[in-house]
C-alpha positions as semicolon CSV with decimal commas, in nm:
position;residue;x (nm);y (nm);z (nm)
1;Q;0,021;-0,032;-0,005
2;P;0,529;0,302;-0,441
3;L;0,665;0,699;-0,632
4;M;0,811;1,014;-0,509
5;R;0,725;1,386;-0,411
6;N;0,995;1,431;-0,218
7;G;1,100;1,080;-0,266
8;N;0,799;0,954;-0,127
9;D;0,607;0,618;-0,167
10;R;0,308;0,490;0,116
11;Y;0,204;0,179;0,177
12;I;-0,138;0,228;0,452
13;G;-0,286;-0,110;0,532
14;Q;-0,330;-0,368;0,726
15;A;-0,015;-0,545;0,831
16;I;-0,085;-0,916;0,782
17;P;0,076;-1,177;0,525
18;M;-0,179;-1,150;0,257
19;K;-0,143;-0,789;0,211
20;G;0,177;-0,856;0,072
21;I;0,420;-0,607;0,312
22;D;0,707;-0,854;0,343
23;L;0,753;-0,838;-0,111
24;L;0,710;-0,458;-0,041
25;L;0,983;-0,419;0,152
26;K;1,239;-0,728;0,005
27;A;1,166;-0,492;-0,323
28;A;1,260;-0,103;-0,168
29;V;1,585;-0,340;0,013
30;S;1,665;-0,452;-0,301
31;V;1,629;-0,081;-0,492
32;P;2,017;0,020;-0,515
33;R;2,117;0,253;-0,238
34;E;2,157;0,537;-0,435
35;I;1,801;0,549;-0,562
36;D;1,655;0,821;-0,307
37;F;1,313;0,733;-0,212
38;E;1,092;0,706;0,050
39;L;0,852;0,438;0,185
40;K;0,660;0,483;0,450
41;I;0,421;0,200;0,604
42;Y;0,113;0,369;0,795
43;A;-0,033;-0,042;0,949
44;N;-0,110;-0,147;1,288
45;L;0,224;-0,357;1,390
46;D;0,069;-0,473;1,726
47;K;-0,214;-0,695;1,579
48;E;0,011;-0,974;1,440
49;P;0,329;-0,943;1,665
50;A;0,537;-1,278;1,453
51;Y;0,482;-1,082;1,104
52;A;0,611;-0,721;1,226
53;S;0,926;-0,861;1,400
54;E;0,983;-1,009;0,995
55;L;0,893;-0,660;0,858
56;H;1,169;-0,527;1,066
57;A;1,378;-0,761;0,943
58;L;1,334;-0,678;0,595
59;A;1,409;-0,342;0,636
60;D;1,701;-0,399;0,795
61;G;1,816;-0,130;0,894
62;D;1,752;0,066;0,554
63;A;1,681;0,439;0,614
64;R;1,475;0,463;0,385
65;I;1,209;0,279;0,496
66;R;0,989;0,423;0,761
67;F;0,712;0,250;1,045
68;C;0,456;0,495;1,075
69;G;0,206;0,331;1,280
70;T;-0,166;0,411;1,175
71;F;-0,361;0,764;1,153
72;P;-0,665;0,879;1,193
73;N;-0,941;0,798;0,940
74;G;-0,966;1,127;0,861
75;D;-0,619;1,242;0,783
76;M;-0,630;1,013;0,479
77;G;-0,640;1,257;0,216
78;R;-0,367;1,416;0,385
79;I;-0,137;1,157;0,367
80;L;-0,238;1,062;-0,002
81;S;-0,204;1,399;-0,076
82;S;0,176;1,398;0,077
83;I;0,296;1,139;-0,184
84;D;0,373;1,084;-0,539
85;M;0,245;0,702;-0,576
86;L;0,112;0,438;-0,337
87;V;0,216;0,075;-0,353
88;V;-0,061;-0,190;-0,262
89;P;0,143;-0,536;-0,275
90;S;-0,208;-0,774;-0,193
91;I;-0,116;-1,174;-0,265
92;W;-0,536;-1,225;-0,269
93;Y;-0,764;-1,084;-0,486
94;D;-0,879;-0,745;-0,294
95;F;-1,090;-0,457;-0,418
96;P;-0,909;-0,198;-0,168
97;L;-1,094;0,115;-0,070
98;V;-0,742;0,299;-0,073
99;I;-0,703;0,285;-0,445
100;P;-1,017;0,488;-0,518
101;S;-0,903;0,707;-0,227
102;A;-0,566;0,813;-0,394
103;F;-0,686;0,841;-0,724
104;A;-0,927;1,138;-0,581
105;T;-0,586;1,306;-0,460
106;R;-0,431;1,247;-0,796
107;T;-0,226;0,972;-0,632
108;P;-0,126;0,742;-0,904
109;V;-0,074;0,373;-0,753
110;I;0,127;0,109;-0,801
111;A;-0,127;-0,270;-0,759
112;T;-0,112;-0,654;-0,811
113;D;-0,256;-0,790;-1,112
114;L;-0,555;-0,946;-0,951
115;P;-0,946;-0,905;-1,017
116;G;-1,029;-0,632;-0,816
117;M;-0,714;-0,409;-0,862
118;N;-0,645;-0,433;-1,220
119;E;-1,001;-0,334;-1,292
120;M;-0,912;-0,031;-1,120
121;V;-0,577;0,089;-1,193
122;E;-0,460;0,063;-1,526
123;D;-0,131;-0,045;-1,628
124;G;0,046;0,273;-1,777
125;T;-0,161;0,490;-1,694
126;S;-0,315;0,505;-1,347
127;G;-0,011;0,371;-1,192
128;F;0,137;0,043;-1,271
129;L;0,050;-0,321;-1,232
130;F;0,321;-0,616;-1,117
131;H;0,254;-0,994;-1,092
132;R;0,154;-1,118;-0,775
133;G;0,448;-1,199;-0,555
134;D;0,663;-1,060;-0,780
135;W;0,900;-0,816;-0,575
136;K;1,148;-0,798;-0,808
137;Q;0,917;-0,663;-1,073
138;L;0,789;-0,424;-0,742
139;A;1,129;-0,318;-0,742
140;G;1,185;-0,251;-1,090
141;L;0,894;0,003;-1,032
142;I;1,041;0,157;-0,755
143;E;1,342;0,195;-0,891
144;R;1,181;0,368;-1,262
145;V;0,942;0,599;-1,086
146;A;1,237;0,718;-0,791
147;S;1,460;0,769;-1,064
148;N;1,195;0,939;-1,245
149;P;0,927;1,162;-1,037
150;E;0,802;1,282;-1,365
151;T;0,628;0,975;-1,454
152;A;0,407;1,010;-1,110
153;R;0,344;1,328;-1,207
154;A;0,214;1,286;-1,532
155;M;0,002;1,018;-1,456
156;S;-0,156;1,211;-1,173
157;S;-0,299;1,447;-1,437
158;T;-0,475;1,107;-1,658
159;L;-0,633;0,933;-1,319
160;P;-1,035;0,842;-1,340
161;T;-1,208;1,088;-1,176
162;V;-1,362;0,936;-0,839
163;K;-1,785;0,986;-0,702
164;S;-1,756;1,094;-0,407
165;D;-2,094;1,053;-0,190
166;R;-2,130;1,452;-0,238
167;Q;-2,191;1,434;-0,591
């Protein structure tokens, strides 16, 4: 739930294995250290202590990765508006509500190419899709966007319009 306004990438969601945070971390730490980006993980790591330990071990002291805990739901728009790209690395068929929320703030998305997510994210237009479990492909996408921040900015202008309950 990655890219870069000021090199910012984000994951927002539950910290459970099916959400694929471990894949995101494997991808992020494999990106060469000279590539400037910041990955922030917004999740409650207290619910699954063993998984949280695995995630911290995968981050392996990489200064580009921060575990930020949770935030009030009312801050979602502010958080999404502050990033360049959202990463949704789920390994399970999912229809995450965070994707339309990202689009509403003009934030492109990198997501797993699975039903639900691939129905919302148009590869190369509103973000990028990667094969389920393929952290190496995800790493390539992170490196691509981090190396060329204009990519995310260009996608921001082509995102679909999201209807709200006020429309």
